Amino acid sequence: MLVELKNTTKKLCVIGDPVLHSQSPLIQNTMISALGLDYVYLCQPVPRGMCKPWLECAKFAGYAGFNATMPHKEELVPLMDELDSDAALIGAVNTVCIQEGRAIGHNTDGEGFLRALADLGVDAAGRTILVLGAGGAAKAVCLKLAQAGAKVFVCNRTVEKAAELCKHDPLGRLVPADFELETLCRLAAQADLLVNGTSLGMAGTGGQFADFTFLDALPREAPVVDLIYHPAETELLRQARLRGHRTANGMGLLIHQAILALEHFTGVQIDAGEMGKLLQTVLRD
Ligand code: NAP
C-alpha cells in the first residue's frame, strides 16, 4: 500500500479513545491507493469528551472528513450541522464529511451490515432474526434490520438496555428480551438468522458464552453471523459450523462500512465486490 503525498492531498482520519489498534488506516489507505485518489488517511487519538474541540480543529486544519470509533459515535451527533437519515435513526455518527466548513454526519454501520448480509444471499425482509446484544453495534444492526422489514428479537444481559434500544424503532418491529438460556432457546427456535452483537468471544476480552445449547434450537438452515472478526472464527461460529449452520464473521461489516465511508468522503462510486476481495487479502496478512 503506497499513498503518494502531494501539497494538494486531502486529509482523512479515524478518531477514537483508544484508536491505535484501528484497522481503518490500513483499509482506507489501501482503497485510496488502489483507486489512485489524492487523499491520505491518518490515525488520530481524541480523548473522550473532546469531540467539540477536535471538530473545530479538523475544520480549521482543512480535513475532508473523519471516521469515529468508540467512545465518540454518540457524542458527535449534536455537534453535526447535518445528519443523514441513518445517523438520525441510529443516534450515532461513524463518518463525518466536512464540506465548506459544515460537518455532515453519516452512519455506515447498519447499511454495511445489510450489504454483508446480502453477500451471504440473505435478505432481511420478512425474516425473524435473533440479535444477541444491545450495545452500539447491535443498535445499528437492529434498527436497519427492522427498517429492511425484519422482526428482530433483541436479547441482552441488561434487559433494560434492550428495551431502550427497541424504543428507537419507529416501526415497532424490535422485541426486547433477556439473555437467559431458556429465552435464547425459545427465540432461536423461531429465528431465520442469528446475529451476535455482544463482545462475547472477542479476542482479548476474556468473555465467553456460558452455554451454546441454544444453537440446538436454531433451525439448521438459519445462518449464524458474528460481528466479531478477531478471531476470524469465534467459538460461537465454530459451534454453529459444527452443527451444520452457514457462518460469517464481522469482516463483511468492517469492509462494507469502510467502503460506504470512503464513498461519502470522496463522492467516488466503489465496486464493493472487487474492493472487498482486495481488502480481504490485506486484512488476512
Ligand atoms: P458495546 O457497546 O460495549 O456492547 C457490548 C455488548 O456485549 C452489550 O450488549 C453487552 O451487554 C454485551 N456483553 C458484554 N459482556 C457480556 C457478558 N459477559 N454476557 C452477556 N453479554 C455481554 O460494544 P459494541 O461496540 O456494540 O461492540 C460489540 C461487538 O461487536 C464487539 O465484539 C466488537 O468487536 C464488534 N464490532 C464489530 C464491528 C465490525 O466492523 N465488524 C463493528 C463494531 C463492533 P450489557 O448491555 O448487558 O453490558
mmCIF file of C-alpha atoms and ligand atoms in Angstrom:
data_model
loop_
_atom_site.group_PDB
_atom_site.id
_atom_site.type_symbol
_atom_site.label_atom_id
_atom_site.label_comp_id
_atom_site.label_asym_id
_atom_site.label_seq_id
_atom_site.Cartn_x
_atom_site.Cartn_y
_atom_site.Cartn_z
ATOM 1 C CA MET A 1 0.000 0.000 0.000
ATOM 2 C CA LEU A 2 1.540 3.300 -1.106
ATOM 3 C CA VAL A 3 -0.209 6.663 -0.758
ATOM 4 C CA GLU A 4 1.525 9.489 -2.610
ATOM 5 C CA LEU A 5 1.551 12.723 -0.593
ATOM 6 C CA LYS A 6 1.287 15.984 -2.519
ATOM 7 C CA ASN A 7 0.629 19.554 -1.426
ATOM 8 C CA THR A 8 -2.945 19.060 -2.600
ATOM 9 C CA THR A 9 -3.512 15.780 -0.730
ATOM 10 C CA LYS A 10 -6.732 15.851 1.306
ATOM 11 C CA LYS A 11 -6.640 14.628 4.886
ATOM 12 C CA LEU A 12 -8.916 11.986 6.443
ATOM 13 C CA CYS A 13 -8.536 10.139 9.734
ATOM 14 C CA VAL A 14 -10.139 7.945 12.364
ATOM 15 C CA ILE A 15 -10.673 9.276 15.869
ATOM 16 C CA GLY A 16 -11.163 7.160 18.987
ATOM 17 C CA ASP A 17 -10.034 6.539 22.549
ATOM 18 C CA PRO A 18 -8.220 4.165 22.258
ATOM 19 C CA VAL A 19 -7.630 4.141 18.498
ATOM 20 C CA LEU A 20 -4.076 2.942 17.827
ATOM 21 C CA HIS A 21 -5.350 -0.631 17.229
ATOM 22 C CA SER A 22 -7.721 0.571 14.457
ATOM 23 C CA GLN A 23 -7.684 -1.201 11.087
ATOM 24 C CA SER A 24 -9.253 1.850 9.409
ATOM 25 C CA PRO A 25 -5.973 3.496 8.255
ATOM 26 C CA LEU A 26 -4.871 0.217 6.620
ATOM 27 C CA ILE A 27 -8.278 -0.318 4.991
ATOM 28 C CA GLN A 28 -8.769 3.256 3.821
ATOM 29 C CA ASN A 29 -5.209 3.834 2.562
ATOM 30 C CA THR A 30 -5.392 0.532 0.667
ATOM 31 C CA MET A 31 -8.560 1.717 -1.077
ATOM 32 C CA ILE A 32 -7.171 5.238 -1.654
ATOM 33 C CA SER A 33 -4.043 3.745 -3.221
ATOM 34 C CA ALA A 34 -5.973 1.234 -5.355
ATOM 35 C CA LEU A 35 -8.288 3.966 -6.656
ATOM 36 C CA GLY A 36 -5.466 6.497 -7.175
ATOM 37 C CA LEU A 37 -7.235 9.128 -5.063
ATOM 38 C CA ASP A 38 -5.466 12.242 -3.748
ATOM 39 C CA TYR A 39 -6.245 11.542 -0.089
ATOM 40 C CA VAL A 40 -4.354 10.249 2.952
ATOM 41 C CA TYR A 41 -5.931 8.598 5.997
ATOM 42 C CA LEU A 42 -4.380 9.039 9.454
ATOM 43 C CA CYS A 43 -4.928 7.728 12.986
ATOM 44 C CA GLN A 44 -5.902 10.466 15.460
ATOM 45 C CA PRO A 45 -6.347 9.808 19.186
ATOM 46 C CA VAL A 46 -9.061 12.081 20.624
ATOM 47 C CA PRO A 47 -9.846 11.730 24.342
ATOM 48 C CA ARG A 48 -13.407 11.021 25.473
ATOM 49 C CA GLY A 49 -15.405 14.254 25.788
ATOM 50 C CA MET A 50 -13.144 16.178 23.392
ATOM 51 C CA CYS A 51 -15.107 15.851 20.143
ATOM 52 C CA LYS A 52 -16.116 19.533 20.088
ATOM 53 C CA PRO A 53 -12.555 20.951 20.107
ATOM 54 C CA TRP A 54 -11.473 18.165 17.754
ATOM 55 C CA LEU A 55 -14.185 19.106 15.237
ATOM 56 C CA GLU A 56 -13.126 22.773 15.331
ATOM 57 C CA CYS A 57 -9.529 21.648 14.838
ATOM 58 C CA ALA A 58 -10.460 19.365 11.912
ATOM 59 C CA LYS A 59 -12.414 22.162 10.223
ATOM 60 C CA PHE A 60 -9.573 24.652 10.731
ATOM 61 C CA ALA A 61 -6.937 22.179 9.507
ATOM 62 C CA GLY A 62 -8.919 21.518 6.357
ATOM 63 C CA TYR A 63 -9.749 17.838 6.943
ATOM 64 C CA ALA A 64 -12.114 16.423 4.308
ATOM 65 C CA GLY A 65 -13.610 14.175 6.951
ATOM 66 C CA PHE A 66 -13.050 11.507 9.554
ATOM 67 C CA ASN A 67 -14.393 8.275 10.950
ATOM 68 C CA ALA A 68 -15.237 7.826 14.619
ATOM 69 C CA THR A 69 -14.972 4.763 16.755
ATOM 70 C CA MET A 70 -15.619 4.183 20.473
ATOM 71 C CA PRO A 71 -16.490 6.241 22.506
ATOM 72 C CA HIS A 72 -17.262 9.134 20.133
ATOM 73 C CA LYS A 73 -20.153 7.978 17.939
ATOM 74 C CA GLU A 74 -22.952 9.378 20.143
ATOM 75 C CA GLU A 75 -21.049 12.482 21.308
ATOM 76 C CA LEU A 76 -20.722 13.655 17.687
ATOM 77 C CA VAL A 77 -24.478 13.664 16.988
ATOM 78 C CA PRO A 78 -25.370 17.106 18.473
ATOM 79 C CA LEU A 79 -22.173 18.616 17.008
ATOM 80 C CA MET A 80 -23.180 17.972 13.397
ATOM 81 C CA ASP A 81 -24.508 20.706 11.087
ATOM 82 C CA GLU A 82 -26.464 17.994 9.265
ATOM 83 C CA LEU A 83 -27.257 14.311 9.912
ATOM 84 C CA ASP A 84 -28.149 11.735 7.281
ATOM 85 C CA SER A 85 -31.219 9.568 7.873
ATOM 86 C CA ASP A 86 -29.243 6.542 9.169
ATOM 87 C CA ALA A 87 -27.243 8.623 11.669
ATOM 88 C CA ALA A 88 -30.520 10.177 12.881
ATOM 89 C CA LEU A 89 -32.222 6.759 13.126
ATOM 90 C CA ILE A 90 -29.315 5.089 14.941
ATOM 91 C CA GLY A 91 -28.413 8.133 17.054
ATOM 92 C CA ALA A 92 -24.723 7.673 16.292
ATOM 93 C CA VAL A 93 -22.229 9.009 13.761
ATOM 94 C CA ASN A 94 -19.293 6.968 12.447
ATOM 95 C CA THR A 95 -18.467 9.083 9.377
ATOM 96 C CA VAL A 96 -18.165 12.883 9.238
ATOM 97 C CA CYS A 97 -17.712 14.767 5.968
ATOM 98 C CA ILE A 98 -16.518 18.369 6.223
ATOM 99 C CA GLN A 99 -17.741 20.416 3.294
ATOM 100 C CA GLU A 100 -17.356 24.206 3.158
ATOM 101 C CA GLY A 101 -16.931 24.320 6.922
ATOM 102 C CA ARG A 102 -20.070 22.250 7.599
ATOM 103 C CA ALA A 103 -19.965 18.852 9.313
ATOM 104 C CA ILE A 104 -22.282 16.228 7.826
ATOM 105 C CA GLY A 105 -22.747 13.107 9.948
ATOM 106 C CA HIS A 106 -23.382 9.666 8.487
ATOM 107 C CA ASN A 107 -23.685 6.189 9.936
ATOM 108 C CA THR A 108 -22.481 3.395 7.649
ATOM 109 C CA ASP A 109 -22.538 0.551 10.206
ATOM 110 C CA GLY A 110 -26.160 -0.538 9.716
ATOM 111 C CA GLU A 111 -26.101 -0.295 5.918
ATOM 112 C CA GLY A 112 -22.688 -2.006 5.919
ATOM 113 C CA PHE A 113 -24.217 -4.912 7.827
ATOM 114 C CA LEU A 114 -27.156 -5.205 5.390
ATOM 115 C CA ARG A 115 -24.653 -5.317 2.490
ATOM 116 C CA ALA A 116 -22.625 -8.002 4.257
ATOM 117 C CA LEU A 117 -25.858 -9.998 4.691
ATOM 118 C CA ALA A 118 -26.665 -9.543 1.002
ATOM 119 C CA ASP A 119 -23.218 -11.021 0.178
ATOM 120 C CA LEU A 120 -24.386 -14.120 2.084
ATOM 121 C CA GLY A 121 -27.552 -14.174 -0.006
ATOM 122 C CA VAL A 122 -29.708 -13.137 2.970
ATOM 123 C CA ASP A 123 -32.500 -10.582 2.515
ATOM 124 C CA ALA A 124 -33.823 -9.379 5.877
ATOM 125 C CA ALA A 125 -37.329 -8.577 4.593
ATOM 126 C CA GLY A 126 -39.949 -10.780 6.223
ATOM 127 C CA ARG A 127 -37.383 -12.686 8.327
ATOM 128 C CA THR A 128 -37.384 -13.311 12.051
ATOM 129 C CA ILE A 129 -33.936 -12.520 13.422
ATOM 130 C CA LEU A 130 -32.390 -13.118 16.833
ATOM 131 C CA VAL A 131 -29.791 -10.489 17.746
ATOM 132 C CA LEU A 132 -27.669 -11.001 20.862
ATOM 133 C CA GLY A 133 -26.568 -7.726 22.471
ATOM 134 C CA ALA A 134 -27.847 -4.173 22.680
ATOM 135 C CA GLY A 135 -24.634 -2.125 22.546
ATOM 136 C CA GLY A 136 -23.637 0.343 19.846
ATOM 137 C CA ALA A 137 -23.036 -2.217 17.090
ATOM 138 C CA ALA A 138 -26.221 -4.170 17.861
ATOM 139 C CA LYS A 139 -28.262 -0.950 17.821
ATOM 140 C CA ALA A 140 -27.169 -0.042 14.279
ATOM 141 C CA VAL A 141 -27.771 -3.607 13.104
ATOM 142 C CA CYS A 142 -31.200 -3.997 14.768
ATOM 143 C CA LEU A 143 -32.602 -0.670 13.567
ATOM 144 C CA LYS A 144 -31.525 -1.277 9.951
ATOM 145 C CA LEU A 145 -32.833 -4.877 10.040
ATOM 146 C CA ALA A 146 -36.202 -3.553 11.233
ATOM 147 C CA GLN A 147 -36.179 -0.874 8.534
ATOM 148 C CA ALA A 148 -35.426 -3.601 5.972
ATOM 149 C CA GLY A 149 -38.596 -5.446 7.061
ATOM 150 C CA ALA A 150 -37.394 -7.980 9.640
ATOM 151 C CA LYS A 151 -38.902 -8.821 13.013
ATOM 152 C CA VAL A 152 -35.998 -8.760 15.476
ATOM 153 C CA PHE A 153 -35.700 -10.254 18.966
ATOM 154 C CA VAL A 154 -33.072 -8.231 20.855
ATOM 155 C CA CYS A 155 -31.650 -10.319 23.730
ATOM 156 C CA ASN A 156 -29.381 -8.551 26.178
ATOM 157 C CA ARG A 157 -27.838 -9.325 29.560
ATOM 158 C CA THR A 158 -29.027 -5.899 30.738
ATOM 159 C CA VAL A 159 -32.612 -6.225 29.536
ATOM 160 C CA GLU A 160 -33.351 -2.526 30.201
ATOM 161 C CA LYS A 161 -30.795 -1.644 27.511
ATOM 162 C CA ALA A 162 -32.577 -3.923 25.040
ATOM 163 C CA ALA A 163 -35.890 -2.255 25.905
ATOM 164 C CA GLU A 164 -34.341 1.200 25.443
ATOM 165 C CA LEU A 165 -32.884 0.191 22.060
ATOM 166 C CA CYS A 166 -36.258 -1.127 20.874
ATOM 167 C CA LYS A 167 -37.942 2.202 21.708
ATOM 168 C CA HIS A 168 -35.907 3.804 18.911
ATOM 169 C CA ASP A 169 -37.563 1.634 16.265
ATOM 170 C CA PRO A 170 -40.300 3.756 14.677
ATOM 171 C CA LEU A 171 -41.783 0.636 13.044
ATOM 172 C CA GLY A 172 -42.304 -1.429 16.215
ATOM 173 C CA ARG A 173 -40.534 -4.477 14.772
ATOM 174 C CA LEU A 174 -37.971 -4.836 17.589
ATOM 175 C CA VAL A 175 -38.849 -7.015 20.591
ATOM 176 C CA PRO A 176 -36.651 -6.838 23.740
ATOM 177 C CA ALA A 177 -35.796 -9.935 25.748
ATOM 178 C CA ASP A 178 -33.402 -11.159 28.411
ATOM 179 C CA PHE A 179 -30.273 -13.255 27.946
ATOM 180 C CA GLU A 180 -31.346 -16.355 29.931
ATOM 181 C CA LEU A 181 -30.667 -19.717 28.280
ATOM 182 C CA GLU A 182 -34.358 -20.626 28.281
ATOM 183 C CA THR A 183 -35.199 -17.356 26.466
ATOM 184 C CA LEU A 184 -32.399 -17.828 23.926
ATOM 185 C CA CYS A 185 -33.604 -21.395 23.188
ATOM 186 C CA ARG A 186 -37.236 -20.300 22.785
ATOM 187 C CA LEU A 187 -36.396 -17.398 20.449
ATOM 188 C CA ALA A 188 -33.703 -19.283 18.499
ATOM 189 C CA ALA A 189 -36.341 -21.865 17.563
ATOM 190 C CA GLN A 190 -38.290 -19.104 15.740
ATOM 191 C CA ALA A 191 -35.283 -17.464 14.038
ATOM 192 C CA ASP A 192 -34.218 -17.454 10.378
ATOM 193 C CA LEU A 193 -30.891 -15.825 11.292
ATOM 194 C CA LEU A 194 -28.807 -15.411 14.460
ATOM 195 C CA VAL A 195 -26.508 -12.412 14.919
ATOM 196 C CA ASN A 196 -24.037 -11.990 17.772
ATOM 197 C CA GLY A 197 -23.635 -8.311 18.638
ATOM 198 C CA THR A 198 -22.146 -8.908 22.089
ATOM 199 C CA SER A 199 -18.427 -8.842 22.776
ATOM 200 C CA LEU A 200 -18.559 -12.492 23.959
ATOM 201 C CA GLY A 201 -15.892 -14.437 22.065
ATOM 202 C CA MET A 202 -13.802 -11.420 21.073
ATOM 203 C CA ALA A 203 -10.057 -11.980 21.392
ATOM 204 C CA GLY A 204 -8.530 -10.411 24.470
ATOM 205 C CA THR A 205 -11.744 -9.628 26.356
ATOM 206 C CA GLY A 206 -11.950 -12.905 28.231
ATOM 207 C CA GLY A 207 -15.736 -13.062 27.920
ATOM 208 C CA GLN A 208 -17.333 -16.209 26.517
ATOM 209 C CA PHE A 209 -20.822 -17.739 26.217
ATOM 210 C CA ALA A 210 -21.509 -19.974 29.209
ATOM 211 C CA ASP A 211 -23.582 -22.382 27.116
ATOM 212 C CA PHE A 212 -24.107 -22.967 23.386
ATOM 213 C CA THR A 213 -27.097 -25.300 23.587
ATOM 214 C CA PHE A 214 -29.413 -22.538 22.323
ATOM 215 C CA LEU A 215 -27.848 -23.316 18.923
ATOM 216 C CA ASP A 216 -29.522 -26.753 19.062
ATOM 217 C CA ALA A 217 -32.899 -24.987 18.901
ATOM 218 C CA LEU A 218 -31.944 -22.861 15.874
ATOM 219 C CA PRO A 219 -33.269 -24.275 12.563
ATOM 220 C CA ARG A 220 -30.341 -25.825 10.627
ATOM 221 C CA GLU A 221 -30.876 -23.591 7.574
ATOM 222 C CA ALA A 222 -30.520 -20.388 9.673
ATOM 223 C CA PRO A 223 -27.114 -18.738 9.142
ATOM 224 C CA VAL A 224 -25.136 -17.510 12.162
ATOM 225 C CA VAL A 225 -23.288 -14.185 11.855
ATOM 226 C CA ASP A 226 -20.861 -12.809 14.423
ATOM 227 C CA LEU A 227 -19.983 -9.097 14.318
ATOM 228 C CA ILE A 228 -16.590 -10.030 15.767
ATOM 229 C CA TYR A 229 -13.775 -10.550 13.222
ATOM 230 C CA HIS A 230 -10.896 -11.203 15.656
ATOM 231 C CA PRO A 231 -10.617 -14.143 15.998
ATOM 232 C CA ALA A 232 -11.788 -14.981 12.478
ATOM 233 C CA GLU A 233 -13.809 -17.883 13.879
ATOM 234 C CA THR A 234 -15.265 -17.248 17.333
ATOM 235 C CA GLU A 235 -16.319 -20.174 19.486
ATOM 236 C CA LEU A 236 -19.951 -19.301 18.627
ATOM 237 C CA LEU A 237 -19.210 -19.612 14.905
ATOM 238 C CA ARG A 238 -17.268 -22.843 15.448
ATOM 239 C CA GLN A 239 -20.131 -24.351 17.442
ATOM 240 C CA ALA A 240 -22.621 -23.244 14.785
ATOM 241 C CA ARG A 241 -20.468 -24.651 11.948
ATOM 242 C CA LEU A 242 -20.174 -27.996 13.757
ATOM 243 C CA ARG A 243 -23.981 -28.075 13.951
ATOM 244 C CA GLY A 244 -24.227 -27.540 10.182
ATOM 245 C CA HIS A 245 -25.042 -23.802 10.028
ATOM 246 C CA ARG A 246 -23.623 -21.405 7.455
ATOM 247 C CA THR A 247 -21.474 -18.865 9.308
ATOM 248 C CA ALA A 248 -19.868 -15.475 8.703
ATOM 249 C CA ASN A 249 -17.726 -13.222 10.874
ATOM 250 C CA GLY A 250 -17.694 -9.417 11.119
ATOM 251 C CA MET A 251 -15.211 -8.864 8.295
ATOM 252 C CA GLY A 252 -18.045 -8.197 5.823
ATOM 253 C CA LEU A 253 -19.416 -5.405 8.007
ATOM 254 C CA LEU A 254 -15.929 -3.977 8.602
ATOM 255 C CA ILE A 255 -15.256 -3.816 4.854
ATOM 256 C CA HIS A 256 -18.663 -2.548 3.727
ATOM 257 C CA GLN A 257 -18.904 0.225 6.350
ATOM 258 C CA ALA A 258 -15.438 1.408 5.260
ATOM 259 C CA ILE A 259 -16.326 1.361 1.543
ATOM 260 C CA LEU A 260 -19.507 3.355 2.226
ATOM 261 C CA ALA A 261 -17.494 5.856 4.309
ATOM 262 C CA LEU A 262 -14.936 6.419 1.533
ATOM 263 C CA GLU A 263 -17.789 6.916 -0.935
ATOM 264 C CA HIS A 264 -19.190 9.632 1.348
ATOM 265 C CA PHE A 265 -15.779 11.301 1.749
ATOM 266 C CA THR A 266 -14.880 11.337 -1.938
ATOM 267 C CA GLY A 267 -18.113 11.027 -3.925
ATOM 268 C CA VAL A 268 -16.458 8.158 -5.851
ATOM 269 C CA GLN A 269 -18.549 5.032 -6.510
ATOM 270 C CA ILE A 270 -16.603 1.936 -5.468
ATOM 271 C CA ASP A 271 -17.022 -1.588 -6.862
ATOM 272 C CA ALA A 272 -17.606 -3.291 -3.493
ATOM 273 C CA GLY A 273 -17.088 -6.805 -4.889
ATOM 274 C CA GLU A 274 -13.621 -6.090 -6.296
ATOM 275 C CA MET A 275 -12.579 -3.868 -3.388
ATOM 276 C CA GLY A 276 -13.802 -6.440 -0.875
ATOM 277 C CA LYS A 277 -11.542 -9.086 -2.451
ATOM 278 C CA LEU A 278 -8.522 -6.764 -2.240
ATOM 279 C CA LEU A 279 -9.247 -5.826 1.386
ATOM 280 C CA GLN A 280 -9.708 -9.472 2.408
ATOM 281 C CA THR A 281 -6.143 -10.185 1.245
ATOM 282 C CA VAL A 282 -4.680 -7.154 3.045
ATOM 283 C CA LEU A 283 -6.548 -7.858 6.288
ATOM 284 C CA ARG A 284 -5.533 -11.541 6.252
ATOM 285 C CA ASP A 285 -1.814 -10.691 6.235
HETATM 286 P P1 NAP B 1 -20.705 -2.327 23.422
HETATM 287 O O1 NAP B 1 -21.495 -1.123 23.049
HETATM 288 O O2 NAP B 1 -19.750 -2.245 24.549
HETATM 289 O O3 NAP B 1 -21.749 -3.535 23.711
HETATM 290 C C1 NAP B 1 -21.312 -4.750 24.246
HETATM 291 C C2 NAP B 1 -22.473 -5.742 24.258
HETATM 292 O O4 NAP B 1 -21.972 -7.011 24.726
HETATM 293 C C3 NAP B 1 -23.589 -5.340 25.218
HETATM 294 O O5 NAP B 1 -24.820 -5.768 24.699
HETATM 295 C C4 NAP B 1 -23.225 -6.125 26.476
HETATM 296 O O6 NAP B 1 -24.329 -6.406 27.324
HETATM 297 C C5 NAP B 1 -22.731 -7.417 25.862
HETATM 298 N N1 NAP B 1 -21.893 -8.164 26.794
HETATM 299 C C6 NAP B 1 -20.635 -7.854 27.215
HETATM 300 N N2 NAP B 1 -20.199 -8.782 28.087
HETATM 301 C C7 NAP B 1 -21.208 -9.683 28.236
HETATM 302 C C8 NAP B 1 -21.366 -10.873 29.018
HETATM 303 N N3 NAP B 1 -20.390 -11.312 29.819
HETATM 304 N N4 NAP B 1 -22.522 -11.572 28.902
HETATM 305 C C9 NAP B 1 -23.510 -11.133 28.084
HETATM 306 N N5 NAP B 1 -23.429 -10.017 27.340
HETATM 307 C C10 NAP B 1 -22.285 -9.292 27.409
HETATM 308 O O7 NAP B 1 -19.835 -2.847 22.185
HETATM 309 P P2 NAP B 1 -20.136 -2.693 20.614
HETATM 310 O O8 NAP B 1 -19.404 -1.526 20.084
HETATM 311 O O9 NAP B 1 -21.606 -2.797 20.378
HETATM 312 O O10 NAP B 1 -19.381 -3.991 20.031
HETATM 313 C C11 NAP B 1 -19.919 -5.298 20.244
HETATM 314 C C12 NAP B 1 -19.079 -6.304 19.432
HETATM 315 O O11 NAP B 1 -19.224 -6.035 18.043
HETATM 316 C C13 NAP B 1 -17.591 -6.214 19.747
HETATM 317 O O12 NAP B 1 -17.083 -7.514 19.886
HETATM 318 C C14 NAP B 1 -16.979 -5.553 18.534
HETATM 319 O O13 NAP B 1 -15.707 -6.048 18.240
HETATM 320 C C15 NAP B 1 -17.956 -5.949 17.428
HETATM 321 N N6 NAP B 1 -18.000 -4.914 16.378
HETATM 322 C C16 NAP B 1 -17.633 -5.270 15.118
HETATM 323 C C17 NAP B 1 -17.660 -4.320 14.108
HETATM 324 C C18 NAP B 1 -17.254 -4.708 12.714
HETATM 325 O O14 NAP B 1 -16.913 -3.822 11.923
HETATM 326 N N7 NAP B 1 -17.310 -5.975 12.375
HETATM 327 C C19 NAP B 1 -18.082 -3.008 14.367
HETATM 328 C C20 NAP B 1 -18.461 -2.691 15.675
HETATM 329 C C21 NAP B 1 -18.414 -3.652 16.677
HETATM 330 P P3 NAP B 1 -24.738 -5.359 28.506
HETATM 331 O O15 NAP B 1 -25.526 -4.272 27.823
HETATM 332 O O16 NAP B 1 -25.544 -6.182 29.433
HETATM 333 O O17 NAP B 1 -23.448 -4.856 29.113
#
